[in-house]
């Protein structure tokens, strides 16, 4: 359906940094010209955005952004649950797998541990307000977290690491790659196969240089936005 495709494109647009809550969308006439369709098709696309709660139509005024999809602005290292709770969102973490296994070479290399050293492997589906937004595969050294349990994984790993294990999380390395969802991932995220999603690798480390957690996450890009605000330190100059 053409109007559904247009609605999806407009959804991505209004979730971008170019639009804020309350920003107006182009008029139906301009959108019809842009997408080369009838105004009736645009009206159906806008009606779909309204049903999703993303825009409102003000008669005689236009169409305005009412809210955005789940939004995460990164200025420092914050756990997923912390971010969502700060936005008043309800987060549910469903643990699909949780086992102890020997570290394969690729994972051992990331965590800087010996091959076949014992690690926890877990797969979680993270849902916000009933929508599955992320599938996370996680690897953690057993020697650092000997009492890690299912209950911990159903909550916040950051809280467990810092509050219960008294380990200070100092930083995190992330790498983002766009990929297409295969059938299994699409089913977990409740999206169509071959939908574009984000594959994110994450490696957290402590203040004493230990690598704590390596995760591979798959995020529903149409439902989750991340903005990065990065500061550049001024270069040091020798004064002579």
Short mmCIF file of N, CA and C in Angstrom, two decimals, residues 35 40 71 76 82 90 95 165 169 173 213 230:
data_model
loop_
_atom_site.label_atom_id
_atom_site.label_comp_id
_atom_site.label_asym_id
_atom_site.label_seq_id
_atom_site.Cartn_x
_atom_site.Cartn_y
_atom_site.Cartn_z
N UNK A 35 5.75 13.36 -3.14
CA UNK A 35 5.67 11.91 -3.33
C UNK A 35 4.95 11.53 -4.64
N UNK A 40 -5.47 12.59 -1.40
CA UNK A 40 -6.19 11.57 -0.64
C UNK A 40 -5.22 10.52 -0.09
N UNK A 71 13.24 7.71 22.11
CA UNK A 71 14.34 8.59 21.72
C UNK A 71 15.43 8.53 22.77
N UNK A 76 26.51 10.87 27.58
CA UNK A 76 27.38 10.10 28.44
C UNK A 76 26.87 8.67 28.48
N UNK A 82 17.80 2.89 32.43
CA UNK A 82 17.89 4.22 33.02
C UNK A 82 17.32 5.27 32.07
N UNK A 90 7.96 2.11 30.26
CA UNK A 90 8.03 0.83 30.95
C UNK A 90 8.88 -0.14 30.14
N UNK A 95 14.24 -12.81 28.97
CA UNK A 95 15.46 -13.59 28.77
C UNK A 95 15.10 -14.88 28.02
N UNK A 165 27.87 -5.59 42.52
CA UNK A 165 29.26 -6.06 42.39
C UNK A 165 30.28 -4.98 42.75
N UNK A 169 31.74 1.19 36.18
CA UNK A 169 31.79 1.16 34.72
C UNK A 169 32.33 2.49 34.24
N UNK A 173 32.83 1.04 24.36
CA UNK A 173 33.12 1.16 22.94
C UNK A 173 31.90 0.65 22.16
N UNK A 213 31.69 -6.61 29.76
CA UNK A 213 30.54 -7.11 29.01
C UNK A 213 30.72 -6.80 27.52
N UNK A 230 28.64 14.78 21.00
CA UNK A 230 30.03 14.53 21.34
C UNK A 230 30.79 15.84 21.44
#
